Coordinates of C-alpha atoms and ligand atoms in Angstrom, one line a residue:
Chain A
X1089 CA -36.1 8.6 14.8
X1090 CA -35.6 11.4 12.4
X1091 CA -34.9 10.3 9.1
X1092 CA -31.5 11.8 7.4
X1093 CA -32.5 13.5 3.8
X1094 CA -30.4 13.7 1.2
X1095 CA -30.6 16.3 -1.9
X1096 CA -31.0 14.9 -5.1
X1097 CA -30.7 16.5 -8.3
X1098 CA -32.9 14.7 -11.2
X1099 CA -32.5 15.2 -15.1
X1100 CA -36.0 14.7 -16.2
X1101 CA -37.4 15.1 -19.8
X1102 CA -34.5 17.4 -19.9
X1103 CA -35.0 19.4 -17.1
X1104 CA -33.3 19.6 -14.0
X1105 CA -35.3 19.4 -10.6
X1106 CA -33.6 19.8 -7.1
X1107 CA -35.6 18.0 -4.1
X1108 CA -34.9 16.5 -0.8
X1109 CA -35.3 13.1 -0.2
X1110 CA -35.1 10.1 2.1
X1111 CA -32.7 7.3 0.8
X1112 CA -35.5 5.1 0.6
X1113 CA -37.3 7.1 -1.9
X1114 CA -38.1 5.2 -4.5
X1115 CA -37.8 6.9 -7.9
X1116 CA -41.2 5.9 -9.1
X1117 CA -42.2 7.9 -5.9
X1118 CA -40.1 10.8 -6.4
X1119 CA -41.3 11.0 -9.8
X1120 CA -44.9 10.9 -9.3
X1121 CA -45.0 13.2 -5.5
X1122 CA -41.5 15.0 -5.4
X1123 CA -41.8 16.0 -8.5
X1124 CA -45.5 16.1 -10.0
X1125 CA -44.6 14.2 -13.1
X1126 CA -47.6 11.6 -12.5
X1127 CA -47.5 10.1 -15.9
X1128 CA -45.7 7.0 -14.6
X1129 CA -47.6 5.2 -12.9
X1130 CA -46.8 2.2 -10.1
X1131 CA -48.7 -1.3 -10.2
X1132 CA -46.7 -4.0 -8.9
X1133 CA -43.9 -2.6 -6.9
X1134 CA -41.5 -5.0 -7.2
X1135 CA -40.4 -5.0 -11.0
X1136 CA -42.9 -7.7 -12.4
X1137 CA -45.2 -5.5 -14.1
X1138 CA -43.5 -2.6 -16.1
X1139 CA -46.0 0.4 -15.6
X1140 CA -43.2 1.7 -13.5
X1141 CA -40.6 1.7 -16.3
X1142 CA -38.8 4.6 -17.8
X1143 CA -35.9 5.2 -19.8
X1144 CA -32.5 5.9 -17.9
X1145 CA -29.6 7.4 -20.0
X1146 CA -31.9 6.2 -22.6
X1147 CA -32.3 2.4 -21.8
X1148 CA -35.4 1.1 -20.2
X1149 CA -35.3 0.4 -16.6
X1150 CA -38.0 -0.1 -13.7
X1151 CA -38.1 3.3 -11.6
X1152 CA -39.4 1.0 -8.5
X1153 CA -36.2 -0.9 -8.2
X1154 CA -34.3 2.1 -8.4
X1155 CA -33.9 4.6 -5.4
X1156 CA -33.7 8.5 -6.2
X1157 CA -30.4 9.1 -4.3
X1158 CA -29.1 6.6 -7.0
X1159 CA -30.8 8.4 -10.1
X1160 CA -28.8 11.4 -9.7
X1161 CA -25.8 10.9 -12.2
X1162 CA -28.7 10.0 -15.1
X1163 CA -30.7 11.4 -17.7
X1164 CA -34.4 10.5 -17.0
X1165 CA -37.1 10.5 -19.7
X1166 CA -40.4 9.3 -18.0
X1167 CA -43.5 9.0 -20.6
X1168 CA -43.9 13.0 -20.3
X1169 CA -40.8 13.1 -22.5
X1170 CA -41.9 11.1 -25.3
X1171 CA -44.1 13.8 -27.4
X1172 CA -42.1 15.8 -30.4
X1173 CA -40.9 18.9 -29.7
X1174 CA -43.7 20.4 -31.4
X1175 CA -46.3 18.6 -28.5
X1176 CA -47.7 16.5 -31.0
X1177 CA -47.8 12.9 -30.6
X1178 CA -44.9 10.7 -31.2
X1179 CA -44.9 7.5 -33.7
X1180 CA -45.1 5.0 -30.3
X1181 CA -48.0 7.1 -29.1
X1182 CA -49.7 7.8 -32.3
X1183 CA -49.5 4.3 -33.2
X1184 CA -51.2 3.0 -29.8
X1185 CA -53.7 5.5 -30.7
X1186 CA -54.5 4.5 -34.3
X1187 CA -54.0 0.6 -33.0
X1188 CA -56.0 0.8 -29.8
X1189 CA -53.2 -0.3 -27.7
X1190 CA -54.6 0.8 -24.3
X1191 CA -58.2 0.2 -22.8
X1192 CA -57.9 1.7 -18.8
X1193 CA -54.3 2.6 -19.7
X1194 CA -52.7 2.1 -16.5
X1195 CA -49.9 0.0 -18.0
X1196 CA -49.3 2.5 -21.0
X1197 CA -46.6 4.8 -19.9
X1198 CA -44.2 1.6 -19.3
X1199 CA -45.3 -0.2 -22.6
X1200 CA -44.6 3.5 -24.3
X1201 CA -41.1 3.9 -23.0
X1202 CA -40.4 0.7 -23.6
X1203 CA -41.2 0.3 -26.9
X1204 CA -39.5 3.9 -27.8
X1205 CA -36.3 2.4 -26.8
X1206 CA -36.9 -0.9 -28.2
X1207 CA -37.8 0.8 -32.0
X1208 CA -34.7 2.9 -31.7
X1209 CA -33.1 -0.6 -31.1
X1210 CA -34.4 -2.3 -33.9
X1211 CA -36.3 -0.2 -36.1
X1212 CA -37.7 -3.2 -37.9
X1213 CA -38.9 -5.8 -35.6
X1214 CA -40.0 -9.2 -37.2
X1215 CA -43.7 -9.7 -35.6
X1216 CA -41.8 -12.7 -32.8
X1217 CA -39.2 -9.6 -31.9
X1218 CA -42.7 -7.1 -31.4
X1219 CA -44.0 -9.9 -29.3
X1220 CA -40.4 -10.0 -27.7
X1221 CA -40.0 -6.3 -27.2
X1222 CA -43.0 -6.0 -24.6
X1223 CA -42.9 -9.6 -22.9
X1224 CA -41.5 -7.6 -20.1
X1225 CA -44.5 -5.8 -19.5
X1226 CA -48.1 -6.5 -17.8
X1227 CA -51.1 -5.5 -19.4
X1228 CA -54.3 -7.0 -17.8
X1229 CA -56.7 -5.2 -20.3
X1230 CA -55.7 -5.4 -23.9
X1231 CA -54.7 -9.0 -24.7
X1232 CA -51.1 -7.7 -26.0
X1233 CA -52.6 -8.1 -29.5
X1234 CA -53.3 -4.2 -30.3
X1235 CA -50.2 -3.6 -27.9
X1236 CA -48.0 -5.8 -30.3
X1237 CA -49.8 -3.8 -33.7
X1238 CA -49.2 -0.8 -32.2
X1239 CA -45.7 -1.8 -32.1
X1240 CA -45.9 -2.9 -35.8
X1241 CA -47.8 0.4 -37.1
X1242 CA -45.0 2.5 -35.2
X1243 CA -42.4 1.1 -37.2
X1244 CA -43.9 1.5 -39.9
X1245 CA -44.9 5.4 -38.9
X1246 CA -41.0 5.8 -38.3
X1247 CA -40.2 4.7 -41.2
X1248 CA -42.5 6.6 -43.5
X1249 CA -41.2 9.4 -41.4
X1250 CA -38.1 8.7 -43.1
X1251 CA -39.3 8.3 -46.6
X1252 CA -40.7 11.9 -46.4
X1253 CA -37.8 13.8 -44.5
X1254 CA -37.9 16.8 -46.5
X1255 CA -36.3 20.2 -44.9
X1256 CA -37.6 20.4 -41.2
X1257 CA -40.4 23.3 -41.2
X1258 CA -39.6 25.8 -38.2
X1259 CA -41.2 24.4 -35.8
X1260 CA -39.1 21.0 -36.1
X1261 CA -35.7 20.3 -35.5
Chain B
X844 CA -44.9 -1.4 1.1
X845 CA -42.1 1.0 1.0
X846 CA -38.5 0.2 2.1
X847 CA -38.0 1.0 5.9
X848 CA -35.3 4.2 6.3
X849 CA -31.4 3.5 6.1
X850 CA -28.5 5.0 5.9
X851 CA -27.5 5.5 2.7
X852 CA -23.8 5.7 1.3
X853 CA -22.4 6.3 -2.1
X854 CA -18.8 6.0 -2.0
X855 CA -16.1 6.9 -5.0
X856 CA -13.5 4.2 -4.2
X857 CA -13.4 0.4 -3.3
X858 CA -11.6 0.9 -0.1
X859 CA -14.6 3.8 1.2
X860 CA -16.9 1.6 0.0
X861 CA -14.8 -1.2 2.5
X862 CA -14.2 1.1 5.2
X863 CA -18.3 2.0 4.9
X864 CA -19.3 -1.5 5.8
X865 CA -16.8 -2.5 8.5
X866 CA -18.7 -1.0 10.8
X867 CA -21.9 -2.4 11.5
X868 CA -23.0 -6.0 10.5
X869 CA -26.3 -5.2 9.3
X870 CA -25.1 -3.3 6.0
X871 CA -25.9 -4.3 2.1
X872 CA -24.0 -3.4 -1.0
X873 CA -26.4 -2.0 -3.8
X874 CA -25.7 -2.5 -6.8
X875 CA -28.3 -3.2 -9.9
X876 CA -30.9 -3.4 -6.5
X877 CA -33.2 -5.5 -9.1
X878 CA -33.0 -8.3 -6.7
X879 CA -32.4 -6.1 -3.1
X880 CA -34.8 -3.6 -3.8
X881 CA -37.9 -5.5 -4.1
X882 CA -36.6 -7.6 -0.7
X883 CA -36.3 -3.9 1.0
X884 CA -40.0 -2.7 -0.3
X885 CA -41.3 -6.4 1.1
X886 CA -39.6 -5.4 4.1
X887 CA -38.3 -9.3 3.6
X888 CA -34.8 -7.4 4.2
X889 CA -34.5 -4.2 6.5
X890 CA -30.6 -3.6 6.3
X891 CA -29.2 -0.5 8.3
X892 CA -26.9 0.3 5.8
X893 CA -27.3 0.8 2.0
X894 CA -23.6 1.1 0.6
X895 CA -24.4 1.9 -3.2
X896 CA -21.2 1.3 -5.1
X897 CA -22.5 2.5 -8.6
X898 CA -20.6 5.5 -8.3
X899 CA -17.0 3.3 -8.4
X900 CA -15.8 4.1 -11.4
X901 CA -13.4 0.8 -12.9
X902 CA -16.4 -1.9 -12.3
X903 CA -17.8 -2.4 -15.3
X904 CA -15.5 -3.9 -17.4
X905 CA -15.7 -6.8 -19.2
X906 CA -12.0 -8.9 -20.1
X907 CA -10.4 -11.7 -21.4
X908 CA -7.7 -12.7 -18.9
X909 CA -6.0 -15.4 -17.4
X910 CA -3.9 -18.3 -18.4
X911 CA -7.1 -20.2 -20.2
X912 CA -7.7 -17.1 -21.4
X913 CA -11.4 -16.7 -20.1
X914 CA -13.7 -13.8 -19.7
X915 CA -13.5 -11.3 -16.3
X916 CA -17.0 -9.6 -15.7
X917 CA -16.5 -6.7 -12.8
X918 CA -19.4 -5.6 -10.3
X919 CA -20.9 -2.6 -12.4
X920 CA -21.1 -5.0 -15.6
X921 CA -25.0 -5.3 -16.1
X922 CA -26.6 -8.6 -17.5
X923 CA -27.4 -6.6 -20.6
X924 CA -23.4 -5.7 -21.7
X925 CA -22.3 -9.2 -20.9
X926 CA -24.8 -10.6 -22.9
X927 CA -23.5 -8.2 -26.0
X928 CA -20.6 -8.8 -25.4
X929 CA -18.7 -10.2 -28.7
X930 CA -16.0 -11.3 -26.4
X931 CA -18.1 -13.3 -24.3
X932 CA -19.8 -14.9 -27.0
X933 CA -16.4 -16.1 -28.2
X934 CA -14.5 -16.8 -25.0
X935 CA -17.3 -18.9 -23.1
X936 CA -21.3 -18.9 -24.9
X937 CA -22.3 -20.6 -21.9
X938 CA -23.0 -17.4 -20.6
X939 CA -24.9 -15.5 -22.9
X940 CA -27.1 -19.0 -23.6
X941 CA -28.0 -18.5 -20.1
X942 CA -27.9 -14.7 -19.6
X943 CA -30.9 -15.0 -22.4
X944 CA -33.1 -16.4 -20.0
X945 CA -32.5 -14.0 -16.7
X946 CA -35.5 -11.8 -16.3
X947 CA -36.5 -9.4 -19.3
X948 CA -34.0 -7.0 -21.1
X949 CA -35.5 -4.1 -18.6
X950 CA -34.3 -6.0 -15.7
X951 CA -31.0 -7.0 -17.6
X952 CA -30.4 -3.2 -18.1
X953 CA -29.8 -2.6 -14.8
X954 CA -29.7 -5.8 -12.6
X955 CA -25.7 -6.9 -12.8
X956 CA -24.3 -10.1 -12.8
X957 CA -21.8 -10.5 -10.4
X958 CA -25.1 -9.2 -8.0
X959 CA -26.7 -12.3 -9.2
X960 CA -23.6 -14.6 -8.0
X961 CA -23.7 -13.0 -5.2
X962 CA -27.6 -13.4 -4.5
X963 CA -26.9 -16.9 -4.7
X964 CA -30.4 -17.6 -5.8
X965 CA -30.7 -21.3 -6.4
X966 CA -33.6 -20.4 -8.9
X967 CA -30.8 -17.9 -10.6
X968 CA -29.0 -19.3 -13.7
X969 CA -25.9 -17.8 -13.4
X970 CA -25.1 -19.5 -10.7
X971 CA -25.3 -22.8 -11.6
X972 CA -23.0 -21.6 -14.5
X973 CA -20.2 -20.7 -12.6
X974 CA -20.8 -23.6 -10.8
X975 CA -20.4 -25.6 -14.1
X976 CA -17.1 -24.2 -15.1
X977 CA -15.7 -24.0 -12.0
X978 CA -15.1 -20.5 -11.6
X979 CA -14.9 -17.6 -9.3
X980 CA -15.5 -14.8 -7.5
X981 CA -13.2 -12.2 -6.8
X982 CA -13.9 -10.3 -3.5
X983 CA -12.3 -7.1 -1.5
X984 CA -12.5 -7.0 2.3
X985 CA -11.2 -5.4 5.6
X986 CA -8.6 -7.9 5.8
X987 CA -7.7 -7.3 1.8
X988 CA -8.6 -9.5 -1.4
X989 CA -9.7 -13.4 -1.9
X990 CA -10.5 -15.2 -4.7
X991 CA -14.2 -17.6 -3.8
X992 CA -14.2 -20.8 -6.0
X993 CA -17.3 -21.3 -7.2
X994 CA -17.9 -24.8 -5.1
X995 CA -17.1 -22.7 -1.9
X996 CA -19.4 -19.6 -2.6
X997 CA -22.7 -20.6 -2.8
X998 CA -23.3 -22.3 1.0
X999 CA -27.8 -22.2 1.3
X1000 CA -30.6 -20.9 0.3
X1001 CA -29.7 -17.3 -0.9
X1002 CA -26.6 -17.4 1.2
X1003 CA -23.2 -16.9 -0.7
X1004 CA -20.0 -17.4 1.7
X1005 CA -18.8 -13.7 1.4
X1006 CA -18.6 -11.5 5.1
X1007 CA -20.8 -8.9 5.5
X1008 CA -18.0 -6.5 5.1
X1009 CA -17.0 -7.9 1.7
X1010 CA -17.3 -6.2 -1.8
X1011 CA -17.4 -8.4 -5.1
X1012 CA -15.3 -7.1 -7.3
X1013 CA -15.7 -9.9 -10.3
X1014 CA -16.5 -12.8 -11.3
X1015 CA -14.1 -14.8 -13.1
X1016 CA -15.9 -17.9 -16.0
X1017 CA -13.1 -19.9 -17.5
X1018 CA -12.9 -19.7 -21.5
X1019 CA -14.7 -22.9 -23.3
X1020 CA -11.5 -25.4 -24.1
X1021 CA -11.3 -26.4 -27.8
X1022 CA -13.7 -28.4 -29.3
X1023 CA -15.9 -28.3 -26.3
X1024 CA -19.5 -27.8 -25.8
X1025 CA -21.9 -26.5 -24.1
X1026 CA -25.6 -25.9 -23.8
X1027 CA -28.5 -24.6 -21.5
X1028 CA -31.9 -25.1 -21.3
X1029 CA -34.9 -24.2 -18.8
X1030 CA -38.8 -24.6 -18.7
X1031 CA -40.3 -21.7 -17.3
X1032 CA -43.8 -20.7 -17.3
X1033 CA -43.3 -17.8 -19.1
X1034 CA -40.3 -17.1 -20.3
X1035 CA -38.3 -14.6 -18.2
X1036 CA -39.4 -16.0 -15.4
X1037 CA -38.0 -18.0 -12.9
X1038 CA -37.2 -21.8 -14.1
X1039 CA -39.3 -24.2 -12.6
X1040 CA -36.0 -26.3 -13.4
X1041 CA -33.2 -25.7 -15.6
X1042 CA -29.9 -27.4 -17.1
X1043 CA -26.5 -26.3 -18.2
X1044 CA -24.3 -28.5 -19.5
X1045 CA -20.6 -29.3 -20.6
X1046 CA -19.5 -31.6 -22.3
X1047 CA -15.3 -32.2 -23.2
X1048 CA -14.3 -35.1 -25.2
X1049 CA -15.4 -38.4 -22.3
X1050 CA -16.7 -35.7 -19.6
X1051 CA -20.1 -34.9 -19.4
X1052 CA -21.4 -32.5 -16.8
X1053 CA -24.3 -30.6 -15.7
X1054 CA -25.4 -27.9 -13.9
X1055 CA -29.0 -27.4 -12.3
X1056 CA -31.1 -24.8 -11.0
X1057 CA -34.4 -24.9 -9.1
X1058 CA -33.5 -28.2 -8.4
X1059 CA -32.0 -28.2 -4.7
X1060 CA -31.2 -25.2 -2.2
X1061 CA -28.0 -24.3 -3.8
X1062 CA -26.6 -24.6 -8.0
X1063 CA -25.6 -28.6 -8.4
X1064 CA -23.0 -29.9 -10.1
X1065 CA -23.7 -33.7 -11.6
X1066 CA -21.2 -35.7 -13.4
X1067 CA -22.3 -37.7 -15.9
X1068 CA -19.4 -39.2 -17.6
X1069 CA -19.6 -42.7 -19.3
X1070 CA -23.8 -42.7 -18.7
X1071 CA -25.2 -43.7 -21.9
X1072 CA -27.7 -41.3 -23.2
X1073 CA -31.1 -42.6 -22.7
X1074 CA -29.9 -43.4 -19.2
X1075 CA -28.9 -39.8 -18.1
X1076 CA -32.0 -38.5 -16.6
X1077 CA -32.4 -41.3 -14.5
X1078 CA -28.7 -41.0 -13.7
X1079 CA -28.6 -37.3 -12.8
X1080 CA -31.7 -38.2 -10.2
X1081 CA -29.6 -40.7 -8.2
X1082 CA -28.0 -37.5 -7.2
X1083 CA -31.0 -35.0 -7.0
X1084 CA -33.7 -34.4 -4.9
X1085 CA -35.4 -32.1 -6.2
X1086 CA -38.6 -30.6 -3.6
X1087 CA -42.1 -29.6 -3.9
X1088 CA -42.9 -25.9 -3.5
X1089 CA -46.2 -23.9 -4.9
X1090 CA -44.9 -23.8 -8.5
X1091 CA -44.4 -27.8 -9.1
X1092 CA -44.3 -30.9 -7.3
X1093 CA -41.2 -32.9 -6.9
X1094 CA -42.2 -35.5 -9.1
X1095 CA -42.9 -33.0 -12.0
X1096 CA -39.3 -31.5 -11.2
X1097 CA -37.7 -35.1 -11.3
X1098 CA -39.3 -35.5 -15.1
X1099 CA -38.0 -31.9 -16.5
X1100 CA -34.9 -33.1 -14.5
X1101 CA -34.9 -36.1 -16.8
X1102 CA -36.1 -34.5 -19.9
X1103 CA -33.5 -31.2 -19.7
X1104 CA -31.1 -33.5 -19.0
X1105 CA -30.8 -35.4 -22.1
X1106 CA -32.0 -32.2 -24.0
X1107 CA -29.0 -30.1 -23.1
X1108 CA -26.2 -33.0 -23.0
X1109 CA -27.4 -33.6 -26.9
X1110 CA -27.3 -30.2 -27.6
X1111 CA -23.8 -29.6 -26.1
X1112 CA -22.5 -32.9 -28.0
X1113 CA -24.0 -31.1 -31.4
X1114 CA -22.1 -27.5 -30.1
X1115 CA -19.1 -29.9 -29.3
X1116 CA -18.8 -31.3 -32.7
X1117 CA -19.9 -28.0 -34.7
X1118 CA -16.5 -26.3 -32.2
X1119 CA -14.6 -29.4 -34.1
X1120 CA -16.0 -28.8 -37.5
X1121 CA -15.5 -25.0 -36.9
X1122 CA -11.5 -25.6 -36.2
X1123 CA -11.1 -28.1 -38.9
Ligands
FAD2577 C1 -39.1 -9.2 -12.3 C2 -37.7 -9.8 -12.0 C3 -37.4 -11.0 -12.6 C4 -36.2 -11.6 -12.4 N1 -36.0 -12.8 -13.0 C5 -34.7 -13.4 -12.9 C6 -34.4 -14.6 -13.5 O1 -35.3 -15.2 -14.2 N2 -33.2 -15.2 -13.3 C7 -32.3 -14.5 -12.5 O2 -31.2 -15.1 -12.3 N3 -32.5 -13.4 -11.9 C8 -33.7 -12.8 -12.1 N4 -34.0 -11.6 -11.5 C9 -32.9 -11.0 -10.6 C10 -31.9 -10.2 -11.4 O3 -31.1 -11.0 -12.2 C11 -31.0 -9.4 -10.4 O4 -30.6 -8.3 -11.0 C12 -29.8 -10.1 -9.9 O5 -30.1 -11.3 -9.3 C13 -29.1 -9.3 -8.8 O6 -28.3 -8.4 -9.3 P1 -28.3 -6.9 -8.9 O7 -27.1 -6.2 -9.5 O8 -29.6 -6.3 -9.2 O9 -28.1 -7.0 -7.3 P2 -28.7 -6.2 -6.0 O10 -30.2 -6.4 -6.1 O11 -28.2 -4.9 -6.0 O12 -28.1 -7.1 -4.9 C14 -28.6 -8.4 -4.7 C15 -27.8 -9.0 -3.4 O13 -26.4 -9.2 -3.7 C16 -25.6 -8.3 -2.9 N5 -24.6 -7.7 -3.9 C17 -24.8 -7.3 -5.1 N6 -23.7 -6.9 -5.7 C18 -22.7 -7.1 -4.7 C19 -21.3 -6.9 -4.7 N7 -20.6 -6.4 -5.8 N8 -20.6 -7.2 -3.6 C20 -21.3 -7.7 -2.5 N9 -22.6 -7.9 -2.5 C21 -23.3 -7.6 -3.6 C22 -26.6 -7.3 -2.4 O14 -26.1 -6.8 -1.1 C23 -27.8 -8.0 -2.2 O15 -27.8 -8.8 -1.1 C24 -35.2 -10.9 -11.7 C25 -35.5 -9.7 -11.1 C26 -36.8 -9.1 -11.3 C27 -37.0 -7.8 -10.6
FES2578 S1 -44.4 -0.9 -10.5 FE1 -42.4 -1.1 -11.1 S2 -42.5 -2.9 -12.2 FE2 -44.5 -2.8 -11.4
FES2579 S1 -54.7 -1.0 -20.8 FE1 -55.4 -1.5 -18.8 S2 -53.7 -2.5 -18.0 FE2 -53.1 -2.2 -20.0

């Protein structure tokens, strides 16, 4: 049986990709092996775990349970996307850093995207909504308690952002 | 595992989308695929036919309507607007009560909730909501539009009474009457789970009613009018069987059966009285 293919067209990280795909594609797949964009990664399959998740038109979703032929009206930011403009580490990124959020780091693209979208939510998460915020995700390494710091130290890193928002240098916005 | 190939379809208009699944029977609508897609990757479900109806525009609306004025939620509305929704917070809070406890806020941005009705996952909360108000599902087929009552939609295990060459269009949850209440509870392992077993109730003046999930094959309905309340556990069990499976046995469902019970009948007297207070 030949199988029909369909071209898709993906917004990702702000650039557009054209590829040719089965309807069954899953976008997790078409991410990682259409594309090349390998940062998310894809544990459970079957939306339990989050490593999968990335941010569509902004809001985090699982890219398993969605198929690529249905991704094509979207803007996709995968983990790749977080980083400044300027390459250098974002405050959800630097904070897991600083915080040790990750130990193997499988799970750390979905908890990243996640978390962006949830601090852009709620900028100031009470420690229960921090805990809240990434009860969606799997992590069998850390024991959540450097993930939910990190998510503490990157509101704060926002915020001081803020505080100090003098006139962008060049390289900024 | 990955989903075996279909044929995929992703039509701009209800009556495509119609005319796309009145060919074959072995044809799926997708629409928030939270629940379909992990069933396709299992290869639990292997349809020939993907009709993706994201691309209707019209289907995500959320509206008060209707002569008791309650809330309308259309095929495109995810669980994560309805929950937001100020209107559905004011019309019936049934729904976002239980709407809190469906899956995580990732799988509410996407999965919708007329899918979930229509999944008719006895596990699912939001069926056993509509089945506690007694509302409804509006549906488009072949032969034109019906409108499912809630007691005639949800007929087994994951088995709604829609044809195969039906759309949902919405689902219709009548508007809390005054000084009403409501309430819902569940015990999950870890919450966003699935309930091991969980309650809704109503509760109008002399009628007490509640809803239950995980408890039987399909959402059930008990009436508990007139039971006094340290006998309403026991009560609602004369009418429940509730079964073994690996997550509990049926005699650990019968207690949260009893203990939900009188939790969310007391706590939908207290929303009952605070609706009073409120109007006063
Ligand atoms: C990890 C995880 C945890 C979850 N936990 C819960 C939970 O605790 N409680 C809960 O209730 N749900 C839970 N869900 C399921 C979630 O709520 C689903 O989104 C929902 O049940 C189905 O909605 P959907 O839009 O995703 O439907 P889909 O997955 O697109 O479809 C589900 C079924 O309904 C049919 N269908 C959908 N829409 C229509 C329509 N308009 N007309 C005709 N047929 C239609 C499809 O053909 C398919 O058979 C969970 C899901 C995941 C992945
Ligand atoms: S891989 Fe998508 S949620 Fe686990
Ligand atoms: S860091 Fe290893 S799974 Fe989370």
């Amino acid at each position: 049986m030949t199988e029909e293919l369909h071209d898709v067209r993906l917004s990702v990280n702000g650039t557009t990709y054209d590829t040719r795909v089965p309807a069954r594609r899953l976008l997790s797949d078409a991410l990682r092996h259409d594309l090349g964009l390998t940062g998310t990664h894809v544990g459970c399959e079957h939306g339990v775990c989050g490593a999968c998740t990335i941010l569509v038109d902004g809001e985090p979703m699982r890219s398993c349970l969605m198929f690529a032929v249905s991704a094509v009206d979207h803007e996709l930011t995968t983990v790749e996307g977080l980083t400044n403009e300027d390459g250098s580490l974002s405050p959800v990124q630097q904070a897991f850093s600083e915080c040790h959020g990750l130990q193997c780091g499988f799970c750390t693209p979905g908890f990243l995207t996640t978390i962006t979208a949830g601090l852009r939510d709620n900028p100031t998460p009470t420690h229960e909504e921090a805990r809240d915020m990434i009860a969606g995700n799997l992590c069998r390494c850390t024991g959540y308690q450097n993930i939910v710091k990190a998510v503490e130290r990157a509101a704060e890193l926002v915020e001081l952002a803020e505080l100090v928002e003098t006139p962008a240098p060049e390289a900024g916005r | 595992m990955k989903p075996a190939p279909f044929e995929y379809r992703r039509p701009g208009t209800i009556a495509e989308a119609v005319t796309a699944l009145a060919g074959g029977t072995d044809s799926k609508v997708l629409a928030g695929g939270q629940s379909l897609v992990p069933l396709l990757s299992m290869r639990l479900a292997a349809p020939a036919l993907l009709v993706d109806i994201n691309a209707i525009p019209g289907l995500d609306t959320i509206e008060v309507e209707g002569e008791d004025g309650g809330v309308r939620v259309g095929a495109l509305a995810r669980h994560a607007a309805v929950l937001a929704s100020p209107d559905v917070h004011r019309v019936q809070p049934l729904v976002p009560m239980a709407l809190a406890h469906v899956a995580h806020a990732t799988i509410r941005n996407r999965g919708t909730t007329v899918g979930s009705l229509v999944h008719a996952d006895a596990a699912a909360e939001m069926p056993a909501v509509l089945a506690l108000l007694g509302g409804s599902v509006e549906v488009e087929g072949p032969a034109g539009g019906r409108t499912i009552p809630a007691d005639e939609l949800f007929v087994g295990p994951l088995e709604s009474s829609l044809a195969h060459d039906e759309i949902a269009l919405s689902a219709y949850f009548p508007a809390l009457a005054p000084g009403a209440g409501v309430a819902f509870d569940e015990i999950a392992r870890r919450h966003g789970d699935y309930a091991l077993v969980g309650a809704a109730a109503l509760v109008d003046g002399d009628e007490v009613r509640v809803g239950y999930l995980s408890v039987a094959d399909v959402p059930t309905v008990v009436d508990l009018s007139g039971v006094a309340e340290e006998e309403l556990g026991d009560a609602a069990l004369t009418h429940l069987e509730p079964g073994d499976d690996i997550h509990a046995t049926a005699e650990y469902r019968a207690q949260l059966v009893r203990v939900l019970t009188t939790r969310v009948v007391r706590s939908a007297r207290e929303h009952a009285q605070q609706s009073r207070e409120g109007r006063r």
